PDB file of C-alpha atoms in Angstrom:
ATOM      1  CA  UNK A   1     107.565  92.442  94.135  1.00  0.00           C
ATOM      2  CA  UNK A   2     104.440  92.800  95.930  1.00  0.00           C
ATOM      3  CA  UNK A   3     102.173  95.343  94.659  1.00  0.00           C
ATOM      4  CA  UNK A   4     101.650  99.297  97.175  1.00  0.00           C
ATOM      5  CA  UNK A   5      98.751  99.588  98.327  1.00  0.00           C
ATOM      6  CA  UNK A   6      96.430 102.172  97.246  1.00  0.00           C
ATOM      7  CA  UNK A   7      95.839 105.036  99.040  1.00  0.00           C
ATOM      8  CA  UNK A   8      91.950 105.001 100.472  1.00  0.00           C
ATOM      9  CA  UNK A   9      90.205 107.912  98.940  1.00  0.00           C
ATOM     10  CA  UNK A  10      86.919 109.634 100.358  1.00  0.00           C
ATOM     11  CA  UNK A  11      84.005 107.560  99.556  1.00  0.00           C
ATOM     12  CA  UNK A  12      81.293 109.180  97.617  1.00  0.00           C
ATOM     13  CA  UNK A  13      77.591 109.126  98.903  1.00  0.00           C
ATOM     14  CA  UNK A  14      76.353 106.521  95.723  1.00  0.00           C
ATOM     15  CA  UNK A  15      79.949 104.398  96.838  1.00  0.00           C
ATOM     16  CA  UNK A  16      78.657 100.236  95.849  1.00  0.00           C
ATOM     17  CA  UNK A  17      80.546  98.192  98.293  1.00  0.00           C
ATOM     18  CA  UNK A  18      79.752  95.134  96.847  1.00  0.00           C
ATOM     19  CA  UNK A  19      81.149  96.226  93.700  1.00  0.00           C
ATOM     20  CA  UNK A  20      84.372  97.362  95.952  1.00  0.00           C
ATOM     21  CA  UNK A  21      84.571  93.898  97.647  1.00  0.00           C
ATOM     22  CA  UNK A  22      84.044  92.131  94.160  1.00  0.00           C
ATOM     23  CA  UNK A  23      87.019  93.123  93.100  1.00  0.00           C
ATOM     24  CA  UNK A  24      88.648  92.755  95.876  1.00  0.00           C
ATOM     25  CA  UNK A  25      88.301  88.718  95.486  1.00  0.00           C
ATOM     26  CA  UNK A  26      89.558  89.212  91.569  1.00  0.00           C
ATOM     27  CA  UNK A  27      92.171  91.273  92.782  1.00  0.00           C
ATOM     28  CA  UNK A  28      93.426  88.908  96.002  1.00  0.00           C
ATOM     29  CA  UNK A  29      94.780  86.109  93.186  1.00  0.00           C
ATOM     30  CA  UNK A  30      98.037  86.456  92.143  1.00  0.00           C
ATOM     31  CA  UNK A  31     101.041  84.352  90.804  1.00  0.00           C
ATOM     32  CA  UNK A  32     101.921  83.598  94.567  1.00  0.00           C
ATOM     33  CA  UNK A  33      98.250  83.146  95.085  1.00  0.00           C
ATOM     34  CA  UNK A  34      97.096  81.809  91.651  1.00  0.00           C
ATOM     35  CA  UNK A  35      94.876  78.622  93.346  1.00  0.00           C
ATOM     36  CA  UNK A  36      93.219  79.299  96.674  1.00  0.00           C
ATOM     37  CA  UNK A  37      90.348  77.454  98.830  1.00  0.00           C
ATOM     38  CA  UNK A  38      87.774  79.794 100.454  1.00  0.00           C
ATOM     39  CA  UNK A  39      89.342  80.030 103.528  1.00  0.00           C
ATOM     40  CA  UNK A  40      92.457  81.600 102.136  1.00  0.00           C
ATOM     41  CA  UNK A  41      90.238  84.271 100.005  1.00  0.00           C
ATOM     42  CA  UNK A  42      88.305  85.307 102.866  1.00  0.00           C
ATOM     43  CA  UNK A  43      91.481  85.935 105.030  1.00  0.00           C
ATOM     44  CA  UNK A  44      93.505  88.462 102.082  1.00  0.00           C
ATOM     45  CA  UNK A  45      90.486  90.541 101.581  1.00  0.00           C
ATOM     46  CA  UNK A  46      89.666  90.619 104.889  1.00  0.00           C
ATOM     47  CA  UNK A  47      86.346  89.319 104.063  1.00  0.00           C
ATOM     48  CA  UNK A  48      84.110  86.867 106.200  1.00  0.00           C
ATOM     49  CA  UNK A  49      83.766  83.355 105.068  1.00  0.00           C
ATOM     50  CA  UNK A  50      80.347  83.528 104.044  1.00  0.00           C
ATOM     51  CA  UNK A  51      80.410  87.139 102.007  1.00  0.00           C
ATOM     52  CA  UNK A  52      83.739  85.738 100.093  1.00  0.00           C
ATOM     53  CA  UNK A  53      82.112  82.297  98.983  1.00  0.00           C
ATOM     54  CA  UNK A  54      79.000  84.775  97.971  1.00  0.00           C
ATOM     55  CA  UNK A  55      81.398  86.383  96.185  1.00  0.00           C
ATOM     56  CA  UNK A  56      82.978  83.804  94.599  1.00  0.00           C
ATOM     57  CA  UNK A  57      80.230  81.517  93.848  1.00  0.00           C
ATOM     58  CA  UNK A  58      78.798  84.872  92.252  1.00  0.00           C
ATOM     59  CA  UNK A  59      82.197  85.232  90.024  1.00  0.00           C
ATOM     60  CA  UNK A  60      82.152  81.902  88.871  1.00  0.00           C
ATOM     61  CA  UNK A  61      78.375  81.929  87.656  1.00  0.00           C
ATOM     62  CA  UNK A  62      79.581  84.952  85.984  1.00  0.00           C
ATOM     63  CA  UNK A  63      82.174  83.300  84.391  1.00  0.00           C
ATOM     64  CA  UNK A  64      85.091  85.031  86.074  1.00  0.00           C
ATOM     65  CA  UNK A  65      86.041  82.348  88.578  1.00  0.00           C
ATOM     66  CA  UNK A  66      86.443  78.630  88.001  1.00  0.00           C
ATOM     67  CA  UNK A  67      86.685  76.189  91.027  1.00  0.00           C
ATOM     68  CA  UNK A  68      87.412  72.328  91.257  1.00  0.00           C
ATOM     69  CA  UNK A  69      85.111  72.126  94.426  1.00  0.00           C
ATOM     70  CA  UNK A  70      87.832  72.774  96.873  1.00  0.00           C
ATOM     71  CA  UNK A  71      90.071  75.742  94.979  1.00  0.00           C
ATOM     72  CA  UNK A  72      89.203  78.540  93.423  1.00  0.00           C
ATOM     73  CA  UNK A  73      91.071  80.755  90.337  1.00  0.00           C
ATOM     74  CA  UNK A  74      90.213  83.313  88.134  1.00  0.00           C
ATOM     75  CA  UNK A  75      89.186  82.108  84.467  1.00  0.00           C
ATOM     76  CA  UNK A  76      90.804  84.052  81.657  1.00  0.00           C
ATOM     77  CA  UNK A  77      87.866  85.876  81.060  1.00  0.00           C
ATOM     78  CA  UNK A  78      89.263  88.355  83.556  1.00  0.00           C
ATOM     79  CA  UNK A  79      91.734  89.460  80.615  1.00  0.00           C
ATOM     80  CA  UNK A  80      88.367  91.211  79.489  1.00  0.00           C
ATOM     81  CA  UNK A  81      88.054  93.579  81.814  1.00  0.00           C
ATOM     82  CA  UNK A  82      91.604  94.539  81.409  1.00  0.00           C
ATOM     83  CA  UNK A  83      91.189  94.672  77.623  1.00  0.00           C
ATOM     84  CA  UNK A  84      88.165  96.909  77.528  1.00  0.00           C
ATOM     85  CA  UNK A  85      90.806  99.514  78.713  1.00  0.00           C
ATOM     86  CA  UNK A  86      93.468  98.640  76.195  1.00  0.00           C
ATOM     87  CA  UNK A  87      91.150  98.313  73.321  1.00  0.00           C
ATOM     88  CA  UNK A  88      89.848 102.003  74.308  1.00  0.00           C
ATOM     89  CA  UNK A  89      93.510 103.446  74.283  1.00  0.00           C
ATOM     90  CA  UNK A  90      94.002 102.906  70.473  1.00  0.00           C
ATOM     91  CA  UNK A  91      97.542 104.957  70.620  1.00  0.00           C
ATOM     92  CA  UNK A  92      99.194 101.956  72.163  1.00  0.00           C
ATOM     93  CA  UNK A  93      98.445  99.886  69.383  1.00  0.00           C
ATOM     94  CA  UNK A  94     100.757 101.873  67.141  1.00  0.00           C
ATOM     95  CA  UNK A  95     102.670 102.690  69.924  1.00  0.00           C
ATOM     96  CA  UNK A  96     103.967  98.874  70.829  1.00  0.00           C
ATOM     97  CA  UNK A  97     105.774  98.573  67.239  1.00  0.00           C
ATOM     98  CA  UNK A  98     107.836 101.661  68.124  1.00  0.00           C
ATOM     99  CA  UNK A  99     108.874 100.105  71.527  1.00  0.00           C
ATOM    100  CA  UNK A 100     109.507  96.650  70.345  1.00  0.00           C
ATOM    101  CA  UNK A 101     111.850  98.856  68.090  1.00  0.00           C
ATOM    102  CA  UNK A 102     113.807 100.780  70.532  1.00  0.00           C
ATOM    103  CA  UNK A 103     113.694  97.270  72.905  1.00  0.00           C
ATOM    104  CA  UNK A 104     115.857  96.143  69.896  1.00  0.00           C
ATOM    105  CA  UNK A 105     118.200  98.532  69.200  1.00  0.00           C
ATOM    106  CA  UNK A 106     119.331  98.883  72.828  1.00  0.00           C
ATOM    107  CA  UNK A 107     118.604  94.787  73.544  1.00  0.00           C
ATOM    108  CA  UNK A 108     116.800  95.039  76.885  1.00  0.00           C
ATOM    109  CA  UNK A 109     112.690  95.171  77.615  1.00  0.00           C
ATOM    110  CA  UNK A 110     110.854  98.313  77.245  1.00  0.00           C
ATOM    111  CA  UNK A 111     107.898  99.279  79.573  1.00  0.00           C
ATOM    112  CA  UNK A 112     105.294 102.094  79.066  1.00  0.00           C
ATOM    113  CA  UNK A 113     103.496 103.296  82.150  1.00  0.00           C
ATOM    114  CA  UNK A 114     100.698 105.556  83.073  1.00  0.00           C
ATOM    115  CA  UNK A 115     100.059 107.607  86.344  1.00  0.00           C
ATOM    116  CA  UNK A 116      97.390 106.315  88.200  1.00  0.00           C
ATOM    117  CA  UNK A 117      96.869 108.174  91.805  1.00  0.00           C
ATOM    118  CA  UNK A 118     100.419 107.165  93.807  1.00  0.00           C
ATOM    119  CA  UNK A 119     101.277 104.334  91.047  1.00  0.00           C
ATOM    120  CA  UNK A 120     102.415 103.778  87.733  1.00  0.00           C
ATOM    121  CA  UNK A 121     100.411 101.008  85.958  1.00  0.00           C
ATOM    122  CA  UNK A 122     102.199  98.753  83.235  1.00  0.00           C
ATOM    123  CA  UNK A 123     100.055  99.506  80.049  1.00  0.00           C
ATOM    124  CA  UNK A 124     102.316  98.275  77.658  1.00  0.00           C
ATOM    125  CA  UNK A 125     105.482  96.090  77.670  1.00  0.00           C
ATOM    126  CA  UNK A 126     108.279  94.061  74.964  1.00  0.00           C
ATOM    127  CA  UNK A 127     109.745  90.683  75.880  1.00  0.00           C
ATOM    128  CA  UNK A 128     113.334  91.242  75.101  1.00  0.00           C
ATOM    129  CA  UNK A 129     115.248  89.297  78.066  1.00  0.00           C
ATOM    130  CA  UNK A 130     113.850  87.389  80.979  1.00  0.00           C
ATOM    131  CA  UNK A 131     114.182  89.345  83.883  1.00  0.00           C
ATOM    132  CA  UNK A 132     114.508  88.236  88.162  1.00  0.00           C
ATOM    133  CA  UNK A 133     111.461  90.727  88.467  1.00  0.00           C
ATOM    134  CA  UNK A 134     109.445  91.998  86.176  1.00  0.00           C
ATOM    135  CA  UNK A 135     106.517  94.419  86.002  1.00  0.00           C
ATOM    136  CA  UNK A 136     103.636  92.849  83.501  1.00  0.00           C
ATOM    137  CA  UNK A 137     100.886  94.735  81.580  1.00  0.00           C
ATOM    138  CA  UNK A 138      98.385  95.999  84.851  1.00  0.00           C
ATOM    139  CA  UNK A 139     101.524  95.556  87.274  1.00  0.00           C
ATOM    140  CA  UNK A 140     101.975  98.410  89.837  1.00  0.00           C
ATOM    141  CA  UNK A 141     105.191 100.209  91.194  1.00  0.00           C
ATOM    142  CA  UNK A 142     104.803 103.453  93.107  1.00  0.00           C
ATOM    143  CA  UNK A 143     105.301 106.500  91.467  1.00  0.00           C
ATOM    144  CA  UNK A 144     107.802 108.396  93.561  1.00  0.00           C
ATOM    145  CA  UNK A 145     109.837 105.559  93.187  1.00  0.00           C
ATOM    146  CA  UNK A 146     109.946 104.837  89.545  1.00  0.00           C
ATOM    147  CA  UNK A 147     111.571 106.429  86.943  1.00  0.00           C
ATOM    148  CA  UNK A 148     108.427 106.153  85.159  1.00  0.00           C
ATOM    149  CA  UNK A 149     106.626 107.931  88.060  1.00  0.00           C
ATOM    150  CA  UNK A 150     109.231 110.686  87.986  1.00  0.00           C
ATOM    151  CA  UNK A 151     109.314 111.461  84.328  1.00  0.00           C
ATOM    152  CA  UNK A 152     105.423 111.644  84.372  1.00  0.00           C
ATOM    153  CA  UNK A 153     105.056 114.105  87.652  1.00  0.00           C
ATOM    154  CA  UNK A 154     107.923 116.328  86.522  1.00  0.00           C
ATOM    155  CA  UNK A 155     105.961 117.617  83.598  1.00  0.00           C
ATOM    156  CA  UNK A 156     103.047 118.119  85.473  1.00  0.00           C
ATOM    157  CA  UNK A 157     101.308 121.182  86.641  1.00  0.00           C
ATOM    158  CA  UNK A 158     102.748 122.535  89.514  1.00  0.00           C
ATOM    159  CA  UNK A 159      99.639 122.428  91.524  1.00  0.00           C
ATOM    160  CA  UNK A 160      99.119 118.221  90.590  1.00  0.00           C
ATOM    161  CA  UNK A 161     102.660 118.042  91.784  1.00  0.00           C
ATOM    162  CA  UNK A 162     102.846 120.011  95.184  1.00  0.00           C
ATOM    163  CA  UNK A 163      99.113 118.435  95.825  1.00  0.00           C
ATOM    164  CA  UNK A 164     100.870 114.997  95.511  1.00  0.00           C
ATOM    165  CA  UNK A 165     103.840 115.815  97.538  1.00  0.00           C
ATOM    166  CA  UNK A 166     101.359 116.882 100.182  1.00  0.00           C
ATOM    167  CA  UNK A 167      99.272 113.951 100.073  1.00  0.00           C
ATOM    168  CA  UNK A 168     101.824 111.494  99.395  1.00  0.00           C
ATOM    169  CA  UNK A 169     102.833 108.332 101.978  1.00  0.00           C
ATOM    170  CA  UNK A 170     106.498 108.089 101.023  1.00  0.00           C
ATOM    171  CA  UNK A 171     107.197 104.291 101.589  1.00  0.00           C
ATOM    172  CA  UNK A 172     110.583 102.974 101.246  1.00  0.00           C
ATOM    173  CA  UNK A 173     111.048 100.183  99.246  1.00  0.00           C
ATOM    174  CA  UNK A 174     114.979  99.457  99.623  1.00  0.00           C
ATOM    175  CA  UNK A 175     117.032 100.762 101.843  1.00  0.00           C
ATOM    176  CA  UNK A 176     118.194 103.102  98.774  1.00  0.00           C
ATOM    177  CA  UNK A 177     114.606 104.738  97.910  1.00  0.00           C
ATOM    178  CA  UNK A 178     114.157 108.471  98.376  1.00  0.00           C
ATOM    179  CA  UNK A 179     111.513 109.465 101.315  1.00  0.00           C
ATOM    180  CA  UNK A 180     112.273 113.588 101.916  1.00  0.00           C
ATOM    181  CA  UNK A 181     109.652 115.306 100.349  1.00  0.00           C
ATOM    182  CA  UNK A 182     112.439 118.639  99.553  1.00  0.00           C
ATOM    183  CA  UNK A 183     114.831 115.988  97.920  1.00  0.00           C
ATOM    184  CA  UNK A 184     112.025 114.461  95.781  1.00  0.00           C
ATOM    185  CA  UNK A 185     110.928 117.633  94.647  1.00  0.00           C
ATOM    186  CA  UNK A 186     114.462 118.402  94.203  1.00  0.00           C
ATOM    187  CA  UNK A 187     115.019 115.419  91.777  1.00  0.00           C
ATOM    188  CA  UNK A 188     111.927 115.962  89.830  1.00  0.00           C
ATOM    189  CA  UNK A 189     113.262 119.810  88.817  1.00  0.00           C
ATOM    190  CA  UNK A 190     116.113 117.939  87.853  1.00  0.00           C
ATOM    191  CA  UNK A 191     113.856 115.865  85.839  1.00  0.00           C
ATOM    192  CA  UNK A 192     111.827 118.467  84.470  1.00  0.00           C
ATOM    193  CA  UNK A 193     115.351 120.473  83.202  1.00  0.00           C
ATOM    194  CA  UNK A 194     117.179 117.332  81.704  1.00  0.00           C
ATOM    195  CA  UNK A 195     113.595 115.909  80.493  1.00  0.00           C
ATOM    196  CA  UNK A 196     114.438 112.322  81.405  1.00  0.00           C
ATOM    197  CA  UNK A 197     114.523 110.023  84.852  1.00  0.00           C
ATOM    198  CA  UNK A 198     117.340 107.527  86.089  1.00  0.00           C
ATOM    199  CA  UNK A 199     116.730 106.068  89.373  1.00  0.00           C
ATOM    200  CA  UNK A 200     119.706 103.477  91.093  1.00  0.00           C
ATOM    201  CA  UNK A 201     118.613 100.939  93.895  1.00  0.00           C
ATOM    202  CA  UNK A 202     115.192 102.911  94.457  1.00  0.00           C
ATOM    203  CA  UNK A 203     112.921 100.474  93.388  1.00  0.00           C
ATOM    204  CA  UNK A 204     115.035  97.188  93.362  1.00  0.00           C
ATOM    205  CA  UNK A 205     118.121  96.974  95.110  1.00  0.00           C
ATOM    206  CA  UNK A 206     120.900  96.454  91.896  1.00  0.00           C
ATOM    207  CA  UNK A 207     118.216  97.623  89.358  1.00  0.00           C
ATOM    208  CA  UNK A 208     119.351 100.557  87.075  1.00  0.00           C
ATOM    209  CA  UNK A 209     116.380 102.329  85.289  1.00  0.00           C
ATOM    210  CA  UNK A 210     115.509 104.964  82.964  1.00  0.00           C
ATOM    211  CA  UNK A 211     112.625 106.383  81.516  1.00  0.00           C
ATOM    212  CA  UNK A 212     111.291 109.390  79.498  1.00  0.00           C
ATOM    213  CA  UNK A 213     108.128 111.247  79.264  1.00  0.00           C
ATOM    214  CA  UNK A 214     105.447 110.817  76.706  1.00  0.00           C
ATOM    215  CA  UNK A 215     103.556 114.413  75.926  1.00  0.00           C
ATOM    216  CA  UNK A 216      99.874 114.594  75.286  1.00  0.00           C
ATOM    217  CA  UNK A 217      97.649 116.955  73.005  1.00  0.00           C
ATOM    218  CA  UNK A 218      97.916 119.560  75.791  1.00  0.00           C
ATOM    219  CA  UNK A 219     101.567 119.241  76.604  1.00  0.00           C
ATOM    220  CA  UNK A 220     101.255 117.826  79.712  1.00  0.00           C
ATOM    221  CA  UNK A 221     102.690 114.474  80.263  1.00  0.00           C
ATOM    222  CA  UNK A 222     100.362 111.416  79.534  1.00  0.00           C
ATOM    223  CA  UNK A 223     102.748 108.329  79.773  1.00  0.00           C
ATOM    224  CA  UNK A 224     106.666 107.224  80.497  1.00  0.00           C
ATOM    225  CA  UNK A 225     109.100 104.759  78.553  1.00  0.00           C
ATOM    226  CA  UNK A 226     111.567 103.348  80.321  1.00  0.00           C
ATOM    227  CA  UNK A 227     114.248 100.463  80.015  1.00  0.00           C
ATOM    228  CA  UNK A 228     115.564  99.038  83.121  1.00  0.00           C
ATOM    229  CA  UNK A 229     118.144  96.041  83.540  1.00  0.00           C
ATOM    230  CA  UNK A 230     120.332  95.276  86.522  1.00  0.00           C
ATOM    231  CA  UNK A 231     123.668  97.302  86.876  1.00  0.00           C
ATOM    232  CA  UNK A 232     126.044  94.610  85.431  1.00  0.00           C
ATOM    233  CA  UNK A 233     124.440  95.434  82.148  1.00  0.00           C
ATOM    234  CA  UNK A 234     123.249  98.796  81.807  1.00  0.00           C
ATOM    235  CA  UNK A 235     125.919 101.776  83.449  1.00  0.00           C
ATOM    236  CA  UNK A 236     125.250 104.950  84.404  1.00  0.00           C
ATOM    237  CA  UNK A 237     127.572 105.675  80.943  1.00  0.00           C
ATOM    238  CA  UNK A 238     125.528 103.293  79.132  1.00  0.00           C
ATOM    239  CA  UNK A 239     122.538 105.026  79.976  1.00  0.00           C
ATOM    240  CA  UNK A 240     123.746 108.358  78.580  1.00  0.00           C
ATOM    241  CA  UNK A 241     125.469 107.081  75.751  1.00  0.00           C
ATOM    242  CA  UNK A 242     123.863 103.629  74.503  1.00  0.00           C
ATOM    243  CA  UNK A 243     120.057 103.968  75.930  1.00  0.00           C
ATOM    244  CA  UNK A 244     119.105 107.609  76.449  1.00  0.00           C
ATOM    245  CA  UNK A 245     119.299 108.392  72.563  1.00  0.00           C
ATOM    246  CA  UNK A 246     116.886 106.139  71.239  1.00  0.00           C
ATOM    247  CA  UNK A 247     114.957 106.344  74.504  1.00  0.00           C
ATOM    248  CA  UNK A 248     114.074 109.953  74.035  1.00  0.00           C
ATOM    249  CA  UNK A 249     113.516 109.373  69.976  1.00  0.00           C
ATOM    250  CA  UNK A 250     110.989 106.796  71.125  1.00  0.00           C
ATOM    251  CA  UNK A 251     109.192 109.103  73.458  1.00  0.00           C
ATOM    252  CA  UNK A 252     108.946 111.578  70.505  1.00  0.00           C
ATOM    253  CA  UNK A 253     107.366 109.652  68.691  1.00  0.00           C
ATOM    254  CA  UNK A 254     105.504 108.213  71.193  1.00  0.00           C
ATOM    255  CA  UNK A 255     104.081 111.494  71.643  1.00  0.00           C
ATOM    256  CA  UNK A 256     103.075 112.229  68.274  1.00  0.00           C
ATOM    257  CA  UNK A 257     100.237 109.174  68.578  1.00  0.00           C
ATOM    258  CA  UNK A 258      99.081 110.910  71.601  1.00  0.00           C
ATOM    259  CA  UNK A 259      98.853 114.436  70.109  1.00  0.00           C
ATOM    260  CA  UNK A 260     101.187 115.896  70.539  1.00  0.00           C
ATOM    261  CA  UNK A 261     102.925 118.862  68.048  1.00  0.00           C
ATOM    262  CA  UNK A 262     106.200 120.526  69.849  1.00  0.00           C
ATOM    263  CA  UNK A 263     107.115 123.337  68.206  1.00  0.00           C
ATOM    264  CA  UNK A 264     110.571 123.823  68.623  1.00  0.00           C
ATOM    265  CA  UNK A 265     111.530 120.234  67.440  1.00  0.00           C
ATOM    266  CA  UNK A 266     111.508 118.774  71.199  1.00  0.00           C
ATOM    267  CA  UNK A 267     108.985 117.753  73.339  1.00  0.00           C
ATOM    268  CA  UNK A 268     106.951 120.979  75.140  1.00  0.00           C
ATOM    269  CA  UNK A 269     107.310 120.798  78.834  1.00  0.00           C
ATOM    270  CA  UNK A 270     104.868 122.595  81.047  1.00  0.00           C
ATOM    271  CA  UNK A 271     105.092 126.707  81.725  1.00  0.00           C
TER     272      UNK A 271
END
């Protein structure tokens, strides 16, 4: 699944476009894309031939980029940048233990995912079953469309959520994916009231997924767990009754790492 694209955002007056266009190049390889010759860089960041071998020559003195002379692919010191995040978000650590747990008990992988702007990034993922499609630690799905996304904006302020709602391009992935702005914030009251997410066909066409909300310090959603598989193995029933359970025990403890104290014995959702 090909990653959204992000929403452009008002550049600030100090904005580095070279920085901007840097990553561009890092970001333009992926597994479709993993080996590419300068032509083919230049044309998926819209970049001109000369400013994306500057670019890349600059990468690879850098040690980000390696090239046979003709092709060009990122060199796995990339994973640093990406780790300089993860180290930094010590709950997670802990956290990965309790989700390789649940992943399990209920047999199927177990994702955790954090809002950022429209999308839900992959921070943190078990290896249960091979899957047709997966979403990988940094991977990107768009929030209204996720169960993740869902479970993370329902407990949200009400002014993060209406600002979104206003704001928000709502794409559709499959012919299945909701795009009314009442009926999403419809289903995320529903969310907010039952305190979990399901979404059917939305993201996937076939793909059956649920996830639940991890609290912060403040009470305010930080994070989402979620388990998805493909309908021939995980029901609407088997949701409720074989996944949802530990699913929501998870979360709870989830929480805990982050912070969080409820004080009635169940997670706090937002006044």
């Amino acid at each position: 699944m090909p990653e959204p694209a992000r929403p452009e955002r008002e550049r600030p007056a100090e904005f580095v476009q070279s920085v901007q266009r840097a990553l561009a190049v890092i970001k333009s390889f992926t597994p479709r894309h993993s080996s590419m010759t300068l032509t083919e860089v230049a044309e998926r960041t819209h970049l001109t031939r000369g400013a994306a071998r500057r670019f890349l020559l600059t990468l690879e003195h850098l040690g980000y980029v390696r090239s046979d002379g003709r092709q060009f692919s990122l060199s796995p010191a990339v994973l640093e940048l990406g780790y300089a995040y993860l180290s930094s978000v010590h709950p997670w650590d802990a956290a990965v233990p309790l989700m390789e747990r649940l992943s399990n008990e209920v047999e199927e992988n177990c994702l955790a995912g954090v809002l950022e702007g429209t999308d839900v990034v992959c921070v943190a993922r078990t290896s249960r079953r091979l899957v047709t499609v997966a979403v990988y630690v940094g991977g990107r799905v768009p929030a209204s469309a996720s169960s993740m996304g869902r479970a993370i904006f329902a407990f949200q302020d009400d002014d993060v959520v209406e600002k979104y709602l206003a704001e928000a391009d709502l794409k559709r992935v499959t012919p299945f994916t909701l795009t009314d702005k009442e009926a999403l914030r419809a289903e995320l009251k529903k969310v907010r009231e039952q305190g979990w997410s399901l979404v059917e066909h939305e993201l996937e066409e076939g793909l059956t997924s649920v996830s639940a909300p991890v609290f912060g310090a403040g009470g305010r959603s930080v994070a989402a767990l979620n388990i998805s598989a493909h309908g021939h193995r995980l029901s609407r029933e088997d949701v409720e009754t074989r996944v949802l359970p530990p699913l929501l025990r998870c979360a709870r403890e989830t929480s805990l790492l982050f912070g969080h104290r409820p004080t009635n014995g169940t997670a706090d959702a937002p006044g």
